[in-house]
GROMACS .gro file of C-alpha atoms in nm:
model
  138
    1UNK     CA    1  14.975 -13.530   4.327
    2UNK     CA    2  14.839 -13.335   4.598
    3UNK     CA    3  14.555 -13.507   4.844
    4UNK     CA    4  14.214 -13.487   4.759
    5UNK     CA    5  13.882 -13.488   4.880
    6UNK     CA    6  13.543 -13.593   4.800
    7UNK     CA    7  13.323 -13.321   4.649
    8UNK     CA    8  12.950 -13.354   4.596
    9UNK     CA    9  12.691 -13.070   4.416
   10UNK     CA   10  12.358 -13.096   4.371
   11UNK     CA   11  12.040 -12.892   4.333
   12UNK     CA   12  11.704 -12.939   4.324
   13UNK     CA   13  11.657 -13.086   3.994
   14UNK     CA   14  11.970 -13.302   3.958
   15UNK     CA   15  12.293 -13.427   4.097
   16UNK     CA   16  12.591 -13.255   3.911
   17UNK     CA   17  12.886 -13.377   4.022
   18UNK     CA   18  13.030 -13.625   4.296
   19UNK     CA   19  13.385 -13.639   4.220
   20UNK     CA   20  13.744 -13.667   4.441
   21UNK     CA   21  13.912 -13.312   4.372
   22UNK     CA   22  14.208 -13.110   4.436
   23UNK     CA   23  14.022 -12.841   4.574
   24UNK     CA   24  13.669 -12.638   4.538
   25UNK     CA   25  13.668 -12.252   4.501
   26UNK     CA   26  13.297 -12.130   4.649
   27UNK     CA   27  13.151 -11.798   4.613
   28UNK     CA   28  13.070 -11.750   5.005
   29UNK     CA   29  12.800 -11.508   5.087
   30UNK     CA   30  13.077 -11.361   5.336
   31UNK     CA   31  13.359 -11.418   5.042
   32UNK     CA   32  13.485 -11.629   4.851
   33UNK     CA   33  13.689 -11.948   4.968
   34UNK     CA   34  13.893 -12.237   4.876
   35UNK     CA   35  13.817 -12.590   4.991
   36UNK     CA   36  14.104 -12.816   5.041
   37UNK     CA   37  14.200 -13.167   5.225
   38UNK     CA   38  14.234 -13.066   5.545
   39UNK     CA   39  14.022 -12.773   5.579
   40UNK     CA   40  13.872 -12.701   5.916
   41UNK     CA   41  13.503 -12.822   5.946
   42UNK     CA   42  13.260 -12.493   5.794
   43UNK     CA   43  12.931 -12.470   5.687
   44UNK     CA   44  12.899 -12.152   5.459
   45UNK     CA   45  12.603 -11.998   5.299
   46UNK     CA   46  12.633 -11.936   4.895
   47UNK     CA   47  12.617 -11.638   4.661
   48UNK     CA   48  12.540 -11.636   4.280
   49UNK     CA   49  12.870 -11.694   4.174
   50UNK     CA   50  13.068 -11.956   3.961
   51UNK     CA   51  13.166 -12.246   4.195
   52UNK     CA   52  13.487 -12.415   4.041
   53UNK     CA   53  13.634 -12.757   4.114
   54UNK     CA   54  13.995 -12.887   4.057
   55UNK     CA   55  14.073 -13.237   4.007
   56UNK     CA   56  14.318 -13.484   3.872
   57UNK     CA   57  14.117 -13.497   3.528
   58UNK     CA   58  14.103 -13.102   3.505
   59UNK     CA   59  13.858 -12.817   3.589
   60UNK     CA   60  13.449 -12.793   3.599
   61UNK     CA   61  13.303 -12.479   3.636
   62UNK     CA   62  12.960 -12.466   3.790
   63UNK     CA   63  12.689 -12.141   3.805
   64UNK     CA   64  12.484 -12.097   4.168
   65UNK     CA   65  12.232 -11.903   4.244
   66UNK     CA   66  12.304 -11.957   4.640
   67UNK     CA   67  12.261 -12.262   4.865
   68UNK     CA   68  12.464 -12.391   5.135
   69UNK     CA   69  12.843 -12.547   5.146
   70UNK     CA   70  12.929 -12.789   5.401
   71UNK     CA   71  13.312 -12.819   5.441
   72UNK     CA   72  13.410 -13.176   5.668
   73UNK     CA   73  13.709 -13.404   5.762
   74UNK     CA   74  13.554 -13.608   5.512
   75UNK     CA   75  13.492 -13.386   5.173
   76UNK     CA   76  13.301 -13.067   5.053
   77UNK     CA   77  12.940 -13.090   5.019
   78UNK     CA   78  12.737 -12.811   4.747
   79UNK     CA   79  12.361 -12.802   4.806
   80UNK     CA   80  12.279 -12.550   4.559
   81UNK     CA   81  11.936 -12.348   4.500
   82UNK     CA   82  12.029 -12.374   4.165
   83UNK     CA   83  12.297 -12.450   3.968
   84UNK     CA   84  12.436 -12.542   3.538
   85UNK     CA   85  12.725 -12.631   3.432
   86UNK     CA   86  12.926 -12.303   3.352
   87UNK     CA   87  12.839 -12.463   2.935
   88UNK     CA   88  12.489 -12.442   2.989
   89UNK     CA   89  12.486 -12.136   3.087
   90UNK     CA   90  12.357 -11.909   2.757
   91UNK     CA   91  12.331 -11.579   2.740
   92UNK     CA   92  11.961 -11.617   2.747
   93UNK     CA   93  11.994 -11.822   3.021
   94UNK     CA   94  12.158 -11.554   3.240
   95UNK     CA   95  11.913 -11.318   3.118
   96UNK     CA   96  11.636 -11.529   3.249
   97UNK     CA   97  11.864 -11.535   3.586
   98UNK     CA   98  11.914 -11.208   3.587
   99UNK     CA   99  11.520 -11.117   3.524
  100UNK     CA  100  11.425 -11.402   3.828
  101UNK     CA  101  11.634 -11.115   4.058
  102UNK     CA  102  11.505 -10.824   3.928
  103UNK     CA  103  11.164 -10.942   4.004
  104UNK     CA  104  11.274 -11.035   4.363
  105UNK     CA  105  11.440 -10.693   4.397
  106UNK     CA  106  11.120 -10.516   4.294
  107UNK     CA  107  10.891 -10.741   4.501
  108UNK     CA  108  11.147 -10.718   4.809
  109UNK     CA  109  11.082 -10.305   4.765
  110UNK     CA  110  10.722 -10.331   4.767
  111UNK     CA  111  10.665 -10.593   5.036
  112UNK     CA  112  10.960 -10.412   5.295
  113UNK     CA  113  10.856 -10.012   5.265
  114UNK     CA  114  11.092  -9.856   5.538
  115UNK     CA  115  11.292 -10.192   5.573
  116UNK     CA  116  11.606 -10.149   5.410
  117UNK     CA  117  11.760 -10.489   5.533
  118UNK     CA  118  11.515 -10.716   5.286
  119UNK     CA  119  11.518 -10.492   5.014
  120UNK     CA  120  11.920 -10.457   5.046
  121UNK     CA  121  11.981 -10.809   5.058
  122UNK     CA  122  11.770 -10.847   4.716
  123UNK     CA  123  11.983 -10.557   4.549
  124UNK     CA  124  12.341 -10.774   4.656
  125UNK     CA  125  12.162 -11.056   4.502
  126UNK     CA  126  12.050 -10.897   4.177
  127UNK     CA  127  12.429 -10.733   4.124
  128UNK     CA  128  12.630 -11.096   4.179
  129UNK     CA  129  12.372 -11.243   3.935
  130UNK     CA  130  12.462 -10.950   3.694
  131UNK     CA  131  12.832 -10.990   3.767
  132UNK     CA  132  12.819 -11.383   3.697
  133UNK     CA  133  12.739 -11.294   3.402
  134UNK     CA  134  13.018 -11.056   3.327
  135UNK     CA  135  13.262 -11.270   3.500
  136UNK     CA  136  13.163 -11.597   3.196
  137UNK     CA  137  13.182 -11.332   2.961
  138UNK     CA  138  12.812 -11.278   2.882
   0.00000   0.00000   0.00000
């Protein structure tokens, strides 16, 4: 069996998992990456993505909406915006998701006029919450 590491997620409303693990495959806002024993010390902000952890008694998919991934000597650490289980997540659920970031996106446009950055940054957010979706099959 190969070493493992300690592997903690939680959001706001709950704490979803604090398990030892194979590894942890995040969805980095600069790209994705793998978490392993071993890994050099990172911190790492998140994307909406699906966040998936291997460990001795299988795989558990997870959805975020962003958050931040701390990567030690000592384990991987998820504090997450948001996040389900990857079962929780309904299509209605992912609709509501989805709707959440096309009302940021809109509001981003009418707060920046002329500031591209904001408004850019809320259209890269609306598209991986759309592609979540398509990546669960929804």
């Amino acid at each position: 069996m190969a070493d493992t590491t300690q592997f903690d997620l939680v959001s706001p409303e709950r704490r979803l998992a604090s398990a030892q693990v194979v590894s942890v495959q995040i969805p980095g806002a600069d790209g994705d990456m793998t978490a392993m024993a071993g890994h050099a010390p990172t911190i790492t902000t998140l994307r909406p993505g699906l966040l998936t952890a291997e460990g001795p008694d299988g795989t558990t998919q997870y959805v975020v909406t962003g958050g931040f991934a701390e990567i030690t000597a000592t384990g991987v650490s998820v504090l997450a915006e948001r996040a389900m289980p990857r079962d929780e997540v309904s299509a209605d659920v992912h609709a509501e998701l989805v709707k959440e970031a096309e009302e940021a996106h809109a509001k981003a446009k009418e707060v920046f006029v002329n500031e591209p950055g904001p408004v850019d940054d809320a259209a890269k957010l609306l598209a991986d919450m759309v592609a979540v979706g398509d990546h669960i099959g929804l």
